[in-house]
Amino acid sequence: MSQFWSGVVHQLTPYVPGEQPMQDGLIKLNTNENPYSPSPKVIEALKAEAAGSLRLYPDPNSTKLKTAIAHYHGLAVNQVFVGNGSDEVLAHVFQALLKHNKPLLFPDITYSFYPVYCGLYNIDFERMPLDRRFEINIHDYDKPNGGIIFPNPNAPTSIPLALSKIEALLQKNRHSVVVIDEAYVDFGTESAVSLIEDYPNLLVTQTFSKARSLAGLRVGYALGHADLIEALIRVKDSFNSYPIDRFAEAGAIAAMQDTHYFEETCEKVIETREALVKQLAAFKFRVMPSGANFLFVKHNTYAGDYLFKKLRDHGIIVRHFSQPERIVPYLRITVGTVAQSERLLIALRDIFEEAQ
Ligand SMILES: Cc1ncc(COP(=O)(O)O)c(C=O)c1O
């Protein structure tokens, strides 16, 4: 607290990201990073960039990167917006498109950054409870609103929502922006990008942090009607002209173009996930159906915080949330390599044996 703070700073409750441990040798299954390195072509592009023109500012419009993204998704360049991670893209979305007189709607259990942006930009919001099975019921959103946002698959539940349901939601909700946050979509969830041409109020956000193994590079993007994108550009150009540095642009372009590597790593993560689902179920975990690179699980005997601490003692970090109340018994576990899954299962077996 300080007398020098602006009024808004006193009111903020900042987002708390998962731990990035300083200690070596831990198995990190807590922030949904990809266990595989980025494409070798990304590394080549970064090296070439380092030898290039770092003394010069980057392209403020990131035109080459937007072109690569537009090409991949079959859209026009003016339907793409890029930012410093999808978190920054989302921040601009909240300010540019979701701040209206009626409340913004999002699930009660969802990405915990959403209420933080609402606090930062003073946006009124309403949390819509997930159903008993932790699923989004689209009919709950059929009410006056200043916008709707949720991740698909949802986080931290990992549960995907069918494209037909998203389309049904869009048909009912034509007068405010619907944002689908597709941070994890490439791990087996249907993307809403195909609906963009038909719904000018649909905005889809994606990231290079997960399926393209580039969390450290900080690049995310939004796709939608050119009018929505223009709003984001106006906010961005009133905030930071150069959010995408030269390395980020070069690396992200190479990642976008190496479709083969991207598909191969996604496939490996999905295979490991499916094996892990079965193994955890055999250990008496209830596992939510996942369309993501993480699992949301609850043990039928041991509490979430107990297992979280015990796994940490065994050198494995997973994520445990102390609120909202309904998810306290759960753990969110990122899908790692096959070897990391084996270490996780050995640790769990040891923990259960010690507890007996
Ligand atoms: C649902 C969701 N959306 C967006 C993000 C932000 O990702 P990034 O800023 O790395 O693109 C995350 C990060 O974990 C997430 O879980």
mmCIF file of N, CA, C and O in Angstrom, residues 81-94 113 117 121 218 220 232 235-236 239-240 242-244:
data_model
loop_
_atom_site.group_PDB
_atom_site.id
_atom_site.type_symbol
_atom_site.label_atom_id
_atom_site.label_comp_id
_atom_site.label_asym_id
_atom_site.label_seq_id
_atom_site.Cartn_x
_atom_site.Cartn_y
_atom_site.Cartn_z
ATOM 1 N N PHE A 81 -5.129 -10.950 -35.329
ATOM 2 C CA PHE A 81 -4.456 -10.010 -34.424
ATOM 3 C C PHE A 81 -3.422 -10.801 -33.642
ATOM 4 O O PHE A 81 -3.697 -11.926 -33.216
ATOM 5 N N VAL A 82 -2.224 -10.243 -33.434
ATOM 6 C CA VAL A 82 -1.206 -10.970 -32.652
ATOM 7 C C VAL A 82 -0.780 -10.150 -31.434
ATOM 8 O O VAL A 82 -0.818 -8.914 -31.459
ATOM 9 N N GLY A 83 -0.359 -10.853 -30.396
ATOM 10 C CA GLY A 83 0.074 -10.165 -29.182
ATOM 11 C C GLY A 83 1.095 -10.975 -28.415
ATOM 12 O O GLY A 83 1.429 -12.109 -28.780
ATOM 13 N N ASN A 84 1.579 -10.357 -27.338
ATOM 14 C CA ASN A 84 2.631 -10.931 -26.499
ATOM 15 C C ASN A 84 2.037 -12.007 -25.565
ATOM 16 O O ASN A 84 1.768 -11.758 -24.393
ATOM 17 N N GLY A 85 1.782 -13.174 -26.150
ATOM 18 C CA GLY A 85 1.075 -14.238 -25.432
ATOM 19 C C GLY A 85 -0.419 -14.008 -25.554
ATOM 20 O O GLY A 85 -0.865 -12.868 -25.753
ATOM 21 N N SER A 86 -1.215 -15.106 -25.446
ATOM 22 C CA SER A 86 -2.658 -14.859 -25.566
ATOM 23 C C SER A 86 -3.173 -14.111 -24.342
ATOM 24 O O SER A 86 -4.221 -13.489 -24.389
ATOM 25 N N ASP A 87 -2.426 -14.117 -23.242
ATOM 26 C CA ASP A 87 -2.839 -13.291 -22.095
ATOM 27 C C ASP A 87 -2.918 -11.819 -22.487
ATOM 28 O O ASP A 87 -3.865 -11.121 -22.113
ATOM 29 N N GLU A 88 -1.920 -11.343 -23.230
ATOM 30 C CA GLU A 88 -1.981 -9.934 -23.637
ATOM 31 C C GLU A 88 -3.115 -9.720 -24.644
ATOM 32 O O GLU A 88 -3.837 -8.709 -24.583
ATOM 33 N N VAL A 89 -3.271 -10.668 -25.555
ATOM 34 C CA VAL A 89 -4.371 -10.571 -26.522
ATOM 35 C C VAL A 89 -5.706 -10.481 -25.759
ATOM 36 O O VAL A 89 -6.551 -9.619 -26.033
ATOM 37 N N LEU A 90 -5.866 -11.361 -24.760
ATOM 38 C CA LEU A 90 -7.115 -11.364 -23.983
ATOM 39 C C LEU A 90 -7.305 -10.044 -23.245
ATOM 40 O O LEU A 90 -8.427 -9.509 -23.182
ATOM 41 N N ALA A 91 -6.228 -9.508 -22.709
ATOM 42 C CA ALA A 91 -6.340 -8.213 -21.994
ATOM 43 C C ALA A 91 -6.932 -7.171 -22.937
ATOM 44 O O ALA A 91 -7.856 -6.428 -22.572
ATOM 45 N N HIS A 92 -6.432 -7.123 -24.168
ATOM 46 C CA HIS A 92 -6.967 -6.156 -25.141
ATOM 47 C C HIS A 92 -8.417 -6.487 -25.515
ATOM 48 O O HIS A 92 -9.227 -5.591 -25.719
ATOM 49 N N VAL A 93 -8.720 -7.778 -25.591
ATOM 50 C CA VAL A 93 -10.100 -8.185 -25.920
ATOM 51 C C VAL A 93 -11.062 -7.681 -24.843
ATOM 52 O O VAL A 93 -12.127 -7.127 -25.141
ATOM 53 N N PHE A 94 -10.674 -7.851 -23.574
ATOM 54 C CA PHE A 94 -11.566 -7.409 -22.489
ATOM 55 C C PHE A 94 -11.806 -5.899 -22.603
ATOM 56 O O PHE A 94 -12.938 -5.439 -22.466
ATOM 57 N N PHE A 113 -7.727 -15.852 -14.971
ATOM 58 C CA PHE A 113 -7.331 -14.504 -15.391
ATOM 59 C C PHE A 113 -8.556 -13.645 -15.751
ATOM 60 O O PHE A 113 -8.501 -12.410 -15.707
ATOM 61 N N TYR A 117 -8.874 -9.478 -15.309
ATOM 62 C CA TYR A 117 -9.029 -8.428 -16.340
ATOM 63 C C TYR A 117 -10.252 -7.564 -16.036
ATOM 64 O O TYR A 117 -10.230 -6.348 -16.276
ATOM 65 N N TYR A 121 -10.055 -3.529 -15.748
ATOM 66 C CA TYR A 121 -10.783 -2.622 -16.656
ATOM 67 C C TYR A 121 -12.166 -2.236 -16.139
ATOM 68 O O TYR A 121 -12.941 -1.634 -16.887
ATOM 69 N N ARG A 218 6.327 -16.149 -25.921
ATOM 70 C CA ARG A 218 5.205 -15.259 -25.657
ATOM 71 C C ARG A 218 4.554 -14.737 -26.941
ATOM 72 O O ARG A 218 4.712 -13.560 -27.313
ATOM 73 N N GLY A 220 0.665 -14.984 -28.901
ATOM 74 C CA GLY A 220 -0.700 -15.485 -28.984
ATOM 75 C C GLY A 220 -1.430 -14.693 -30.049
ATOM 76 O O GLY A 220 -0.917 -13.684 -30.553
ATOM 77 N N LEU A 232 -9.088 -4.321 -31.663
ATOM 78 C CA LEU A 232 -7.906 -4.783 -30.918
ATOM 79 C C LEU A 232 -6.666 -3.995 -31.335
ATOM 80 O O LEU A 232 -5.838 -3.621 -30.501
ATOM 81 N N VAL A 235 -6.602 -0.608 -29.663
ATOM 82 C CA VAL A 235 -6.144 -0.661 -28.258
ATOM 83 C C VAL A 235 -4.636 -0.921 -28.210
ATOM 84 O O VAL A 235 -3.891 -0.239 -27.488
ATOM 85 N N LYS A 236 -4.185 -1.888 -28.997
ATOM 86 C CA LYS A 236 -2.741 -2.215 -29.012
ATOM 87 C C LYS A 236 -1.897 -0.991 -29.383
ATOM 88 O O LYS A 236 -0.882 -0.702 -28.744
ATOM 89 N N PHE A 239 -1.170 1.344 -26.667
ATOM 90 C CA PHE A 239 -0.574 0.700 -25.491
ATOM 91 C C PHE A 239 0.897 0.352 -25.723
ATOM 92 O O PHE A 239 1.765 0.707 -24.939
ATOM 93 N N ASN A 240 1.188 -0.375 -26.824
ATOM 94 C CA ASN A 240 2.571 -0.797 -27.119
ATOM 95 C C ASN A 240 2.639 -1.058 -28.616
ATOM 96 O O ASN A 240 1.959 -1.943 -29.127
ATOM 97 N N TYR A 242 5.080 -2.287 -30.323
ATOM 98 C CA TYR A 242 5.920 -3.431 -30.735
ATOM 99 C C TYR A 242 5.808 -4.610 -29.777
ATOM 100 O O TYR A 242 6.800 -5.023 -29.169
ATOM 101 N N PRO A 243 4.616 -5.180 -29.593
ATOM 102 C CA PRO A 243 4.513 -6.286 -28.628
ATOM 103 C C PRO A 243 5.230 -7.559 -29.091
ATOM 104 O O PRO A 243 5.606 -8.384 -28.272
ATOM 105 N N ILE A 244 5.402 -7.706 -30.402
ATOM 106 C CA ILE A 244 6.054 -8.922 -30.926
ATOM 107 C C ILE A 244 7.481 -8.539 -31.335
ATOM 108 O O ILE A 244 7.677 -7.818 -32.320
#
